[in-house]
Amino acid sequence: QVQLVESGGGSVQAGGSLRLSCAASGYTYRSYCMGWFRQAPGKEHEGVAAIDSEGSTSYADSVKGRFTISQDAAENTLYLQMNSLKPEDTAMYYCAALSPWLGYPCGGYDYGDMDYWGKGTLVTISS
C-alpha cells in the first residue's frame, strides 16, 4: 500500500525559506509523476510543482524562481525547497503521486487526477 507522508511545514516570516519533504513507502513504480499541491483556506487545490520519473520539472507561474522540486530516488523522498516566501504562499501543502505515468506533462495533472495523496503539512507565512 502506497503511503505519502509530508513534513517540514511551519510558520515563517515573509522572505524566509522552508523545505518540505514527502516520504513515499510501498511505492515501487518506475514510471510516475509526483507533485506538490496546496490549498489555501476557501480555495481549490492548486498545483505548485511537479516532477516525472525522467526528472523533468514544472512549476506554477506564481512560484517560478522561488520554489524548487527535487527527488531522491534512493530514499523515495520528494522535496520542495521554498525560498522568498510570501504571505500568499500560506496553505496546506500536499504531496501526490500518479502511476503509471503515460508520458503527459506532469504539470498538467490536477489534484484529483493523482492516484495517491499525503495528508498535508501546513505552511504559514506572516508579513
Short mmCIF file of C-alpha atoms in Angstrom, two decimals:
data_model
loop_
_atom_site.label_atom_id
_atom_site.label_comp_id
_atom_site.label_asym_id
_atom_site.label_seq_id
_atom_site.Cartn_x
_atom_site.Cartn_y
_atom_site.Cartn_z
CA GLN A 1 0.00 0.00 0.00
CA VAL A 2 1.40 3.36 -1.04
CA GLN A 3 1.80 5.95 1.66
CA LEU A 4 2.97 9.54 1.29
CA VAL A 5 3.92 11.45 4.42
CA GLU A 6 4.73 15.15 4.27
CA SER A 7 6.85 17.06 6.76
CA GLY A 8 8.68 20.34 7.05
CA GLY A 9 5.82 22.78 7.26
CA GLY A 10 5.79 25.59 9.77
CA SER A 11 5.45 29.29 10.36
CA VAL A 12 7.98 31.74 8.99
CA GLN A 13 8.10 35.41 8.13
CA ALA A 14 7.85 36.69 4.60
CA GLY A 15 11.15 36.35 2.80
CA GLY A 16 12.05 33.21 4.69
CA SER A 17 12.53 29.65 3.50
CA LEU A 18 11.15 26.22 4.21
CA ARG A 19 11.93 22.79 2.85
CA LEU A 20 9.11 20.31 2.59
CA SER A 21 9.72 16.58 2.40
CA CYS A 22 7.46 13.77 1.26
CA ALA A 23 8.47 10.26 2.24
CA ALA A 24 6.99 7.58 -0.01
CA SER A 25 6.62 4.00 1.08
CA GLY A 26 5.16 0.95 -0.62
CA TYR A 27 5.95 2.65 -3.92
CA THR A 28 7.75 0.54 -6.47
CA TYR A 29 6.69 2.13 -9.73
CA ARG A 30 9.42 3.17 -12.10
CA SER A 31 7.20 5.43 -14.18
CA TYR A 32 5.44 8.16 -12.28
CA CYS A 33 4.57 11.79 -11.77
CA MET A 34 4.93 13.31 -8.35
CA GLY A 35 3.87 16.75 -7.37
CA TRP A 36 3.18 19.28 -4.70
CA PHE A 37 -0.25 20.86 -4.44
CA ARG A 38 -1.54 23.43 -2.00
CA GLN A 39 -4.89 24.54 -0.73
CA ALA A 40 -5.42 27.90 0.90
CA PRO A 41 -8.48 28.43 3.09
CA GLY A 42 -11.60 28.73 0.96
CA LYS A 43 -9.78 27.95 -2.26
CA GLU A 44 -9.38 24.99 -4.57
CA HIS A 45 -6.29 22.82 -4.72
CA GLU A 46 -3.55 24.43 -6.79
CA GLY A 47 -0.68 22.65 -8.47
CA VAL A 48 2.64 24.07 -7.27
CA ALA A 49 5.35 21.91 -8.80
CA ALA A 50 5.71 18.53 -10.43
CA ILE A 51 8.45 16.12 -11.42
CA ASP A 52 8.35 12.99 -13.52
CA SER A 53 10.36 9.80 -13.33
CA GLU A 54 12.69 11.15 -16.02
CA GLY A 55 13.47 14.20 -13.91
CA SER A 56 11.58 16.84 -15.86
CA THR A 57 10.07 19.54 -13.67
CA SER A 58 7.33 22.12 -13.98
CA TYR A 59 6.15 24.97 -11.79
CA ALA A 60 3.17 27.19 -11.32
CA ASP A 61 3.88 30.72 -12.52
CA SER A 62 3.33 32.01 -9.00
CA VAL A 63 6.30 30.06 -7.62
CA LYS A 64 8.75 30.02 -10.53
CA GLY A 65 12.17 31.19 -9.47
CA ARG A 66 11.33 30.76 -5.78
CA PHE A 67 10.45 27.06 -5.36
CA THR A 68 12.45 24.03 -6.44
CA ILE A 69 11.14 20.48 -6.61
CA SER A 70 13.57 17.60 -6.38
CA GLN A 71 13.64 13.94 -5.55
CA ASP A 72 15.95 11.41 -4.01
CA ALA A 73 15.01 8.18 -5.73
CA ALA A 74 17.23 6.10 -3.48
CA GLU A 75 15.44 7.45 -0.42
CA ASN A 76 11.99 7.54 -2.07
CA THR A 77 11.67 11.14 -0.95
CA LEU A 78 10.29 14.19 -2.72
CA TYR A 79 11.33 17.68 -1.71
CA LEU A 80 10.08 21.20 -2.20
CA GLN A 81 12.55 23.96 -1.39
CA MET A 82 10.64 27.18 -0.90
CA ASN A 83 12.52 30.47 -0.82
CA SER A 84 11.43 34.10 -0.71
CA LEU A 85 8.15 33.05 0.82
CA LYS A 86 5.18 35.37 0.64
CA PRO A 87 2.02 35.58 2.75
CA GLU A 88 0.06 34.31 -0.27
CA ASP A 89 2.03 31.06 -0.08
CA THR A 90 0.16 30.26 3.14
CA ALA A 91 -1.68 26.98 2.59
CA MET A 92 -1.82 23.29 3.37
CA TYR A 93 0.73 21.62 1.13
CA TYR A 94 0.10 18.12 -0.17
CA CYS A 95 2.35 15.60 -1.86
CA ALA A 96 0.71 13.46 -4.53
CA ALA A 97 1.72 10.75 -6.96
CA LEU A 98 0.40 9.27 -10.16
CA SER A 99 1.48 5.97 -11.64
CA PRO A 100 1.86 4.59 -14.14
CA TRP A 101 2.84 7.77 -15.91
CA LEU A 102 1.70 7.74 -19.53
CA GLY A 103 4.05 10.48 -20.65
CA TYR A 104 1.81 13.54 -20.50
CA PRO A 105 3.36 16.65 -18.91
CA CYS A 106 3.15 16.12 -15.18
CA GLY A 107 2.35 19.76 -14.54
CA GLY A 108 -0.91 19.32 -16.41
CA TYR A 109 -2.47 17.00 -13.87
CA ASP A 110 -4.95 18.31 -11.32
CA TYR A 111 -5.06 17.22 -7.69
CA GLY A 112 -7.98 14.94 -8.40
CA ASP A 113 -6.14 13.23 -11.25
CA MET A 114 -3.48 11.83 -8.94
CA ASP A 115 -3.58 8.30 -7.56
CA TYR A 116 -2.08 8.80 -4.11
CA TRP A 117 -2.08 11.72 -1.69
CA GLY A 118 -0.50 12.59 1.62
CA LYS A 119 -2.36 14.23 4.48
CA GLY A 120 -0.59 17.55 4.10
CA THR A 121 1.69 19.86 6.01
CA LEU A 122 0.71 23.42 6.95
CA VAL A 123 2.76 26.38 5.81
CA THR A 124 2.01 29.77 7.33
CA ILE A 125 3.79 32.91 6.17
CA SER A 126 3.43 36.10 8.16
CA SER A 127 4.04 39.56 6.78
#
